Amino acid sequence: MSVLSTPSPGDFIRDIIEEGLRIGKHEGCVATRFPPEPNGYIHIGHAKSVCLNFGIAAQYSGTCNLRLDDTDPAGESMEYVESIIRDVRWLGFDWGDRLFYASDYFEKLYAFAVELIRTGNAYVCSLNADEVREHRGTFTDPGKESPYRGRPVEENLDLFVRMRAGEFPDGAHTLRAKIDMAAPNIVMRDPVLYRIKREPHYRTGDRWVIYPMYDFAHCLSDALENITHSICTLEFENNRPLYDWIVEKLISGDRPRQIEFARLNLSYTVLSKRRLIDLVRSKNVKGWDDPRMPTVTGMRRRGYTPEAIRNFCAEIGVAKNDNLIDVSLLEHCVREDLNEKAPRAMCVLRPLKVVIDNYPENQTEEFDCANHPQHPEMGTRKVPFSRELYIERDDFMEDPPKKYNRLGPGREVRLRNAYIIKFERMLKDEKTGEATEIHCSYDPATRSAPPADGRKVQGVIHWVSAAHAVPAEVRLYDRLFTIEDPGGEDEFLSYLNPDSLETLSACCAEASLKDARPGDRYQFERLGYFCADPDSTAGGPVFNRVVPLRDSWAKIAGLKKS
Ligand code: ATP
Ligand code: MG
C-alpha cells in the first residue's frame, strides 16, 4: 500500500520546501519528524501531523523520523510509547530504523547547556518560580533583569554541575538563557532552559534530577537528527525566535527551520490530550480505545480505516489560520472508503417476528447473495431463508403514513435478495397494542425476480431467518458532545451527550456473520457500516456502528449520495 496513493494537494509548507529545493538549501534533502510526547494516546489531530510529516518526506524522497519527545517525566510512560508506535504504523507510515527518543539526548543536551554557559549565553538564576514570573513583565511592560544575571561563568558552571548532582531542592535554581528582558516577545525574556525536578523518568529512572524545557530540547533534538523542516502547530509561532536563537548559538552549518501550521479542530470533539485524559479518568468513556474517542486507537476500534483517515487529512489540507472542521467530513471520508470495501450483510437490530403462513414448515432455501453490488469479484455468500423470519420493528406500521414504503396492512414488500411478501394479519400485545408477530404470505414466483404482472411493491426491507439467526450485540454511537466546540469550554464534561452510546443486545445477524472476527467491517443493508468488536465471543459477535448510511456532509457539500 502506498502512502502516495492519497494525493497531496499543494500547500504553503510544500511551497516553502520546493523553494528551498530550488535554491539548493539543505543540499536538496528533506528530513521531517513526528515528535509526540508519550503522555497520552494520539488523536485525529496528531494524525494530521503524521500525514503531513510522513507525506512530505515521501513526496520529496526524504525521511521522516518518529521521535518520542519525552523530556518531561510527568505523565510519560511506556504504555503511551507503545500505543504511539502501533498507531502511527497502523496509519500506514514507516520510519525505518529512525525511531528516536529525546531522552536519549539528555547527556548531549546537558553538554549544549554547559556550552551556552561557557559562552556567556546562559546563567543559573536563583529566583523562585513566583519571582521569575514577577520579573518577566507583561505584553505592555518590559521585564526586569534577574539579580543573578551577572553571575560569573565559573560560578554558573559550578552551580549547574551541582544542580545536576542533586545538591539543591526542586525549584531552588534554574538555568536561563541570557537574551533580553526588554524583548517585546515575552518568550525571549531570559527563558528557563533547565529546572530541578525530582521525578523518575520512565526511561532514565532517577539518573536525572534536572530536565530540559521543551524549547531547549526540541530544537536541539531536531538539529541532532539533521531535521530540515520542523513542522509544528501555530501555538509555537512566538517560540520560533527562541528556536532560532538556540540553534544559532549552538549549531554551525545547516540548521533546521521551524514552520507552523493550524492545528486541527473538529466539531463536537475535544482534541487535547489533557481533556482526553479527563474523559478516560472520569470514566465517561470506557478507555482510550472507546469507539467514541477521537484517538487513533478509538477510531480503529470503531472501524475507521487508515485510508479514510489519510483521505480526510488530505482533504482538509494545511492552513495558516485556525479553523473548525465539520466532523461530518471525517464521517463522509469513512463512508466513501467503506462503501467500496465493506461486504454487504443483513442484520436486524430490533427484531419483529414474521411468519410466512404459506411457506412449507421445515423447509430451508439458500440464496446466493452478492457481497457487493458493484464488485462481483468480492463473491457471494449463502443466506438461508425459512418460514419464520425477523424484520426490523420499524419496518412495520399498523397505521402508516402515506409515504411509508415498508410493510403494513394491505401492503407488499420485497425481502432483500428474496421473495415478495404480503401482510395477512398480526398479533398484538394486549396492553401496549404493539405488534408481537406478523403473518404474511409469499409469492413463490418472485424469488429474486420482479412480479410477473408488473405490480409495484412498497419497498425493500432486510430480514434474517429466525432459525439461522446469530444473536448479536450492536453498539450505536452518536457524537460524544452536544455542542459544536466543547474544547473551548472549561466545563466541557457538562456538555457530554447522554445518548452517545446505545447498546442493542438482542439483534439478529445473518448466519454468515457468525465468523466475524474483530476488525471485520460490513455494510449492514440499509443501516450503515459496522465493525466487529474485540468484545465478540464464541457465543455471539459484537458490532460497532462505524457510521450510518446517511451522509450529512454530502448534503452540505451538495455531493451526490454514494
Ligand atoms: P495536545 O494539544 O492534544 O495535548 P500536544 O501538542 O501536546 O497535543 P504532542 O505530543 O506534543 O501533543 O504533539 C505531537 C505533534 O502533533 C506536534 O508536532 C503537534 O504540533 C502535533 N499536534 C498535536 N495536536 C494537533 C492537532 N490538533 N492538529 C495538528 N497537529 C497536532
Ligand atoms: Mg505538545
XYZ file of C-alpha atoms and ligand atoms in Angstrom:
594
model
C 0.000 0.000 0.000
C 1.476 3.305 -0.980
C 1.044 6.338 1.162
C 1.290 8.339 -2.010
C -1.927 6.817 -3.248
C -3.514 9.565 -1.174
C -2.967 12.631 -3.341
C -1.487 15.580 -1.506
C -2.607 18.951 -2.708
C -0.077 21.763 -2.673
C 0.076 23.979 0.384
C 2.228 26.737 1.842
C 4.551 24.259 3.570
C 5.233 22.373 0.364
C 5.759 25.733 -1.361
C 8.447 26.604 1.199
C 10.084 23.203 0.730
C 10.047 23.456 -3.055
C 11.500 26.947 -2.967
C 14.264 25.641 -0.673
C 14.968 22.757 -3.020
C 15.080 25.134 -5.952
C 17.750 27.300 -4.356
C 19.679 24.279 -3.111
C 19.040 24.554 0.631
C 19.883 21.604 2.870
C 21.757 20.047 -0.056
C 18.450 19.054 -1.559
C 17.450 16.919 1.427
C 14.096 16.910 3.146
C 14.037 15.471 6.657
C 10.983 15.794 8.868
C 9.894 14.220 12.130
C 6.730 13.460 14.029
C 7.510 14.299 17.671
C 4.739 13.197 20.047
C 5.183 13.398 23.774
C 4.296 9.963 25.199
C 1.867 11.379 27.745
C -1.314 10.157 26.096
C -2.669 8.318 23.066
C -2.512 10.128 19.743
C -5.700 11.506 18.226
C -7.016 12.638 14.844
C -5.176 15.949 15.251
C -1.919 14.088 15.610
C -2.907 12.032 12.578
C -2.981 15.271 10.594
C 0.584 15.982 11.702
C 1.634 12.376 10.973
C 0.198 12.552 7.449
C 1.830 15.902 6.861
C 5.306 14.964 8.084
C 5.454 11.479 6.589
C 3.600 12.614 3.470
C 6.114 15.375 2.786
C 9.048 13.022 3.363
C 7.589 10.530 0.888
C 6.760 13.179 -1.676
C 10.277 14.656 -1.711
C 12.152 11.362 -1.343
C 13.182 12.394 2.128
C 12.931 10.815 5.548
C 10.611 11.215 8.493
C 11.705 10.249 11.991
C 9.432 9.107 14.756
C 10.708 10.850 17.828
C 9.270 10.360 21.278
C 9.619 13.818 22.755
C 9.990 12.599 26.296
C 11.824 15.287 28.209
C 9.181 15.967 30.866
C 8.814 12.884 33.073
C 5.378 13.876 34.391
C 2.783 11.648 32.839
C 5.017 9.882 30.313
C 5.001 6.110 30.096
C 5.944 3.075 28.055
C 2.262 2.269 27.546
C 1.921 5.535 25.643
C 5.107 4.907 23.646
C 3.818 1.514 22.556
C 0.438 2.924 21.609
C 2.039 5.676 19.509
C 4.238 3.201 17.650
C 1.258 0.948 16.973
C -0.975 3.812 15.885
C 1.459 5.538 13.522
C 2.224 2.188 11.916
C -1.463 1.422 11.585
C -1.977 4.786 9.883
C 0.305 3.362 7.198
C 3.653 5.015 7.854
C 7.143 3.641 8.203
C 10.103 5.318 9.886
C 12.552 2.557 9.028
C 15.277 2.495 11.683
C 14.697 6.112 12.668
C 12.858 5.701 15.946
C 14.340 8.173 18.427
C 13.820 9.288 21.990
C 14.631 12.825 23.093
C 15.561 11.300 26.451
C 18.493 9.615 24.676
C 19.866 13.122 24.137
C 19.871 14.146 27.806
C 23.645 13.922 28.014
C 24.125 15.871 24.787
C 21.585 18.472 25.804
C 23.409 18.905 29.078
C 26.642 19.475 27.168
C 24.900 22.052 24.985
C 23.720 23.851 28.142
C 27.274 23.888 29.505
C 28.398 25.343 26.197
C 25.827 28.137 26.474
C 27.077 28.930 29.980
C 30.697 28.968 28.814
C 29.927 31.411 26.016
C 28.086 33.696 28.408
C 24.686 32.895 26.918
C 23.103 31.235 29.944
C 23.189 31.690 33.704
C 21.958 29.997 36.809
C 19.137 32.008 38.331
C 18.133 31.575 41.955
C 14.797 33.351 41.824
C 11.887 31.113 42.700
C 9.090 30.474 40.226
C 6.930 33.336 41.516
C 9.810 35.774 41.383
C 10.713 34.689 37.844
C 7.138 35.366 36.846
C 7.129 38.786 38.521
C 10.337 39.749 36.751
C 9.019 38.663 33.392
C 6.874 41.748 32.798
C 3.762 41.831 30.601
C 2.813 42.411 26.997
C 2.972 46.138 27.648
C 5.746 46.362 30.278
C 9.286 45.142 29.801
C 10.680 42.617 32.277
C 13.263 43.214 34.992
C 16.655 41.570 34.955
C 17.299 38.864 37.498
C 19.791 39.854 40.188
C 21.679 36.654 39.270
C 22.044 37.582 35.633
C 25.588 38.829 36.087
C 26.933 35.695 37.757
C 30.422 34.872 36.509
C 30.749 31.966 34.098
C 32.738 29.865 36.598
C 30.070 30.239 39.265
C 27.358 29.326 36.774
C 29.265 26.231 35.709
C 29.801 25.190 39.299
C 26.149 25.679 40.226
C 24.912 23.875 37.120
C 27.118 20.855 37.864
C 25.746 20.803 41.381
C 22.176 21.153 40.142
C 22.744 18.016 38.167
C 24.376 16.299 41.127
C 21.240 16.777 43.175
C 22.658 19.215 45.715
C 19.663 21.543 45.618
C 15.968 21.059 46.281
C 13.439 21.286 43.447
C 12.928 24.839 42.283
C 15.984 26.277 44.062
C 17.672 27.266 40.795
C 17.009 27.299 37.088
C 19.260 27.664 34.106
C 18.152 30.585 31.960
C 19.169 31.856 28.567
C 20.668 35.332 28.675
C 18.770 37.106 25.935
C 16.821 40.296 26.584
C 14.445 41.106 29.427
C 13.102 44.033 27.406
C 12.304 41.962 24.318
C 8.803 42.679 23.002
C 8.312 38.905 22.663
C 7.978 37.602 26.221
C 9.343 34.215 25.152
C 12.720 35.903 24.623
C 12.955 37.360 28.141
C 15.621 35.061 29.508
C 13.579 31.848 29.200
C 14.216 28.962 31.567
C 16.195 26.164 29.878
C 16.577 23.695 32.748
C 14.803 23.127 36.023
C 15.351 20.883 39.000
C 12.622 18.296 39.241
C 12.849 15.095 41.234
C 10.567 12.873 39.259
C 11.592 9.469 37.950
C 11.601 9.226 34.193
C 10.080 6.144 32.581
C 13.318 5.546 30.657
C 16.136 7.183 32.577
C 14.786 6.432 36.043
C 16.444 8.522 38.763
C 19.511 9.332 36.719
C 18.485 12.924 36.247
C 17.092 15.480 38.676
C 17.323 18.299 36.160
C 15.254 18.244 32.989
C 15.486 20.469 29.913
C 12.498 22.612 28.989
C 10.648 21.907 25.752
C 12.003 24.983 23.961
C 15.566 23.941 24.644
C 15.206 20.222 23.993
C 13.049 20.348 20.905
C 15.120 22.487 18.576
C 18.330 20.745 19.569
C 16.775 17.301 19.104
C 15.800 18.466 15.620
C 19.361 19.625 14.987
C 20.869 16.391 16.315
C 18.710 14.456 13.870
C 19.530 16.779 10.961
C 15.910 17.708 10.553
C 15.480 20.233 7.755
C 11.865 21.270 8.311
C 10.478 21.231 11.833
C 6.751 21.392 11.302
C 4.642 22.243 14.323
C 1.346 23.839 15.263
C 0.636 27.561 15.418
C 0.887 27.962 19.172
C 4.663 27.714 18.750
C 4.882 30.713 16.449
C 6.026 33.020 19.274
C 8.668 30.454 20.237
C 10.285 30.456 16.814
C 12.730 33.292 17.615
C 13.888 31.270 20.625
C 14.181 28.132 18.478
C 16.374 30.087 16.072
C 18.355 31.759 18.858
C 19.275 28.439 20.456
C 20.296 26.661 17.253
C 22.258 29.688 16.074
C 24.234 29.744 19.316
C 24.964 26.046 19.303
C 24.797 24.595 15.812
C 27.007 25.535 12.922
C 26.162 24.900 9.297
C 22.760 23.686 8.204
C 20.054 24.416 10.727
C 16.511 23.162 10.938
C 13.739 25.585 10.151
C 10.500 25.714 12.117
C 7.271 26.097 10.161
C 3.909 26.427 11.872
C 0.516 25.294 10.615
C -3.005 25.428 12.058
C -3.870 22.543 14.326
C -6.928 20.508 13.535
C -10.065 21.357 15.479
C -13.065 19.118 14.882
C -16.659 19.957 15.682
C -18.353 18.058 18.554
C -14.936 16.721 19.538
C -12.214 17.570 22.045
C -8.658 17.231 20.769
C -6.342 17.869 23.637
C -4.604 15.107 25.481
C -5.393 16.730 28.794
C -9.112 16.674 28.012
C -8.965 13.154 26.636
C -7.253 12.051 29.854
C -10.080 13.740 31.790
C -12.606 11.756 29.760
C -10.829 8.484 30.486
C -10.204 9.170 34.191
C -13.755 10.349 34.829
C -14.942 7.099 33.226
C -17.229 8.956 30.879
C -15.782 6.674 28.233
C -14.598 3.105 28.623
C -10.951 3.906 27.916
C -8.604 5.370 25.331
C -9.956 2.925 22.767
C -13.611 3.657 23.380
C -15.071 3.899 19.857
C -16.421 7.359 20.673
C -12.920 8.700 21.326
C -11.133 10.714 18.600
C -7.975 8.753 19.375
C -6.447 6.623 16.645
C -6.999 3.560 18.819
C -10.646 4.548 19.362
C -11.231 5.171 15.665
C -9.610 1.833 14.816
C -11.895 0.012 17.225
C -14.865 1.908 15.865
C -13.982 0.613 12.399
C -12.471 3.659 10.685
C -9.828 2.710 8.118
C -6.338 4.214 7.847
C -7.147 5.132 4.230
C -10.227 7.083 5.297
C -8.242 8.987 7.901
C -5.485 9.746 5.401
C -8.013 10.885 2.822
C -9.590 13.142 5.418
C -6.211 14.669 6.245
C -5.510 15.256 2.557
C -8.968 16.746 2.104
C -8.624 19.305 4.921
C -5.112 20.261 3.823
C -2.928 22.560 5.883
C -3.727 26.155 6.604
C -2.103 29.031 8.435
C -5.211 30.026 10.357
C -7.114 28.102 12.978
C -10.493 26.806 11.946
C -13.078 24.264 12.979
C -13.575 21.311 10.640
C -17.011 19.723 10.455
C -16.814 16.199 11.880
C -19.278 15.091 9.209
C -16.449 15.488 6.668
C -14.471 12.831 8.550
C -17.543 10.588 8.608
C -18.001 11.206 4.895
C -14.451 10.023 4.201
C -15.042 6.884 6.244
C -18.264 6.175 4.397
C -16.686 6.715 0.978
C -13.931 4.256 1.773
C -16.143 1.601 3.330
C -18.703 1.867 0.546
C -16.031 0.449 -1.747
C -14.553 -2.106 0.621
C -17.153 -3.392 3.016
C -19.037 -6.560 2.066
C -22.791 -6.352 2.490
C -24.697 -8.370 5.057
C -28.045 -8.323 6.803
C -28.648 -7.777 10.476
C -31.849 -6.909 12.285
C -31.296 -4.541 15.183
C -34.754 -4.526 16.778
C -36.370 -7.792 15.724
C -40.035 -8.344 14.988
C -41.074 -11.883 14.082
C -42.676 -12.592 10.712
C -44.302 -15.946 9.916
C -44.897 -16.778 6.272
C -48.025 -18.877 6.502
C -47.873 -20.374 3.008
C -44.182 -21.323 3.182
C -43.600 -25.030 3.970
C -42.624 -25.787 7.550
C -39.156 -27.334 7.932
C -38.063 -26.047 4.546
C -34.905 -24.016 4.147
C -33.645 -22.427 0.982
C -30.295 -20.818 0.477
C -29.903 -17.681 -1.553
C -26.627 -16.733 -3.159
C -26.238 -13.096 -2.304
C -23.688 -10.748 -3.796
C -21.245 -9.429 -1.233
C -21.007 -6.144 -3.084
C -23.400 -4.792 -5.707
C -20.616 -3.146 -7.762
C -17.822 -5.608 -7.115
C -18.634 -9.122 -8.347
C -15.048 -10.103 -7.542
C -15.983 -9.858 -3.873
C -18.036 -13.012 -4.389
C -21.275 -14.237 -2.934
C -22.426 -15.824 0.290
C -25.252 -18.175 1.170
C -28.136 -16.664 3.093
C -30.703 -19.125 4.478
C -34.426 -18.449 4.148
C -37.202 -20.210 6.078
C -40.796 -19.846 7.244
C -40.018 -17.699 10.270
C -38.007 -14.543 9.892
C -37.115 -11.407 11.738
C -37.550 -7.977 10.278
C -36.826 -4.573 11.760
C -39.541 -3.431 14.183
C -39.768 -0.060 12.445
C -40.190 -1.710 9.043
C -43.776 -2.434 10.056
C -46.531 0.001 10.982
C -50.105 -0.841 11.675
C -51.285 2.586 10.649
C -48.582 4.013 8.418
C -48.490 7.489 6.913
C -48.807 7.743 3.138
C -45.147 7.903 2.262
C -44.168 4.918 4.393
C -42.691 2.445 1.902
C -42.459 -0.610 4.110
C -44.764 -3.264 5.499
C -48.247 -2.620 6.848
C -51.823 -3.856 6.496
C -52.708 -4.359 2.855
C -49.115 -3.878 1.741
C -46.490 -5.873 -0.048
C -42.728 -5.510 0.288
C -39.746 -7.255 -1.153
C -37.448 -9.054 1.233
C -33.960 -8.099 0.114
C -32.402 -10.838 -2.051
C -35.545 -12.973 -1.655
C -39.325 -13.020 -2.175
C -42.124 -10.532 -2.134
C -44.328 -10.942 0.917
C -47.785 -9.613 1.654
C -49.255 -8.699 5.015
C -52.052 -11.011 6.221
C -52.600 -10.443 9.944
C -50.852 -9.508 13.154
C -50.678 -10.487 16.806
C -50.588 -7.697 19.346
C -49.558 -7.146 22.899
C -52.924 -6.594 24.585
C -51.624 -3.930 26.928
C -49.426 -1.848 24.669
C -51.100 -2.553 21.356
C -47.667 -3.202 19.873
C -47.209 -5.816 17.187
C -45.633 -9.010 18.527
C -45.847 -11.170 15.397
C -46.747 -10.529 11.798
C -48.236 -13.150 9.492
C -47.624 -12.825 5.787
C -47.886 -14.824 2.602
C -45.185 -15.002 -0.016
C -45.283 -15.088 -3.785
C -43.100 -18.054 -4.876
C -42.772 -16.609 -8.392
C -40.868 -13.581 -7.138
C -37.693 -15.243 -5.930
C -35.129 -12.618 -6.825
C -37.336 -11.728 -9.805
C -39.873 -8.969 -10.409
C -43.548 -9.918 -10.161
C -44.825 -11.326 -13.465
C -47.803 -8.961 -13.518
C -45.561 -5.956 -13.166
C -47.249 -4.790 -9.933
C -45.340 -2.364 -7.749
C -44.453 -3.204 -4.185
C -43.866 -0.761 -1.383
C -40.145 -1.145 -0.919
C -37.305 -3.450 0.012
C -36.563 -4.438 3.586
C -33.863 -6.587 5.155
C -34.538 -9.732 7.165
C -32.896 -12.685 8.866
C -34.131 -16.276 9.066
C -35.139 -16.887 12.688
C -33.834 -20.431 12.877
C -30.458 -19.404 11.484
C -30.074 -16.043 13.184
C -26.870 -15.360 15.064
C -27.567 -13.499 18.289
C -25.516 -10.323 18.261
C -24.968 -7.167 20.230
C -24.818 -3.911 18.326
C -23.477 -0.651 19.714
C -24.707 2.536 18.115
C -22.705 5.696 18.624
C -23.609 9.314 18.442
C -21.425 12.378 18.969
C -19.803 12.496 22.368
C -20.704 16.159 22.909
C -23.849 18.159 22.374
C -22.151 21.422 21.421
C -20.047 22.259 18.405
C -16.924 23.420 20.204
C -16.669 21.603 23.533
C -12.887 22.119 23.511
C -13.488 25.816 24.093
C -15.343 25.169 27.365
C -13.667 24.747 30.749
C -16.599 22.676 31.935
C -16.508 20.601 28.802
C -17.672 17.460 30.619
C -21.017 19.075 31.286
C -21.699 19.034 27.528
C -21.444 15.272 27.170
C -24.180 13.714 25.086
C -26.013 11.278 27.394
C -27.098 9.284 24.328
C -23.688 8.851 22.739
C -23.884 5.068 23.187
C -26.917 2.873 22.652
C -26.430 -0.842 23.194
C -28.815 -3.211 21.453
C -28.276 -6.640 22.917
C -30.933 -8.705 21.138
C -30.000 -8.255 17.496
C -30.251 -10.964 14.887
C -27.392 -11.251 12.421
C -27.419 -13.375 9.276
C -25.685 -16.745 9.575
C -22.511 -15.704 7.771
C -21.737 -13.139 10.484
C -21.107 -15.890 12.984
C -17.496 -15.955 11.836
C -16.913 -12.197 12.009
C -13.541 -11.507 13.552
C -12.702 -8.338 15.457
C -11.881 -5.636 12.947
C -14.013 -7.111 10.133
C -16.163 -4.430 8.577
C -19.530 -4.756 6.839
C -22.284 -2.709 5.420
C -25.435 -3.922 7.105
C -28.003 -3.315 4.423
C -29.987 -0.125 4.978
C -28.361 0.502 8.374
C -24.805 1.653 7.910
C -21.284 0.360 8.303
C -20.395 -1.892 11.198
C -17.213 -3.352 12.589
C -16.820 -6.436 14.763
C -15.546 -5.511 18.205
C -12.900 -7.320 20.279
C -15.636 -7.911 22.859
C -17.115 -10.518 20.469
C -17.257 -14.034 21.911
C -17.882 -17.501 20.568
C -21.402 -17.004 21.911
C -22.034 -14.024 19.702
C -20.447 -11.218 17.789
C -20.498 -7.623 18.979
C -20.632 -4.924 16.315
C -19.845 -1.230 16.494
C -21.649 1.032 14.126
C -18.889 2.877 12.301
C -21.169 5.383 10.566
C -24.803 5.327 9.500
C -25.551 5.394 5.772
C -26.958 8.884 5.687
C -24.249 11.290 4.632
C -24.819 14.696 6.142
C -21.586 16.002 4.603
C -22.633 15.073 1.096
C -25.808 17.025 1.768
C -23.895 20.055 2.999
C -21.412 19.930 0.164
C -24.065 19.161 -2.442
C -22.329 15.933 -3.432
C -24.260 13.090 -4.903
C -25.144 10.383 -2.455
C -22.844 7.389 -2.762
P -2.479 18.156 22.732
O -2.562 19.621 22.427
O -3.555 17.331 22.127
O -2.282 17.858 24.165
P 0.254 18.147 22.052
O 0.509 19.159 21.015
O 0.654 18.475 23.431
O -1.211 17.660 21.939
P 2.338 16.445 21.224
O 2.567 15.053 21.620
O 3.273 17.493 21.671
O 0.890 16.780 21.686
O 2.128 16.531 19.648
C 2.941 15.908 18.707
C 2.783 16.597 17.390
O 1.436 16.573 16.961
C 3.187 18.044 17.491
O 4.011 18.360 16.393
C 1.899 18.790 17.457
O 2.094 20.042 16.881
C 1.016 17.872 16.628
N -0.386 18.050 17.004
C -0.947 17.910 18.223
N -2.255 18.194 18.184
C -2.542 18.527 16.906
C -3.733 18.937 16.219
N -4.899 19.065 16.844
N -3.646 19.176 14.889
C -2.483 19.043 14.250
N -1.337 18.673 14.823
C -1.347 18.421 16.140
Mg 2.961 19.404 22.976
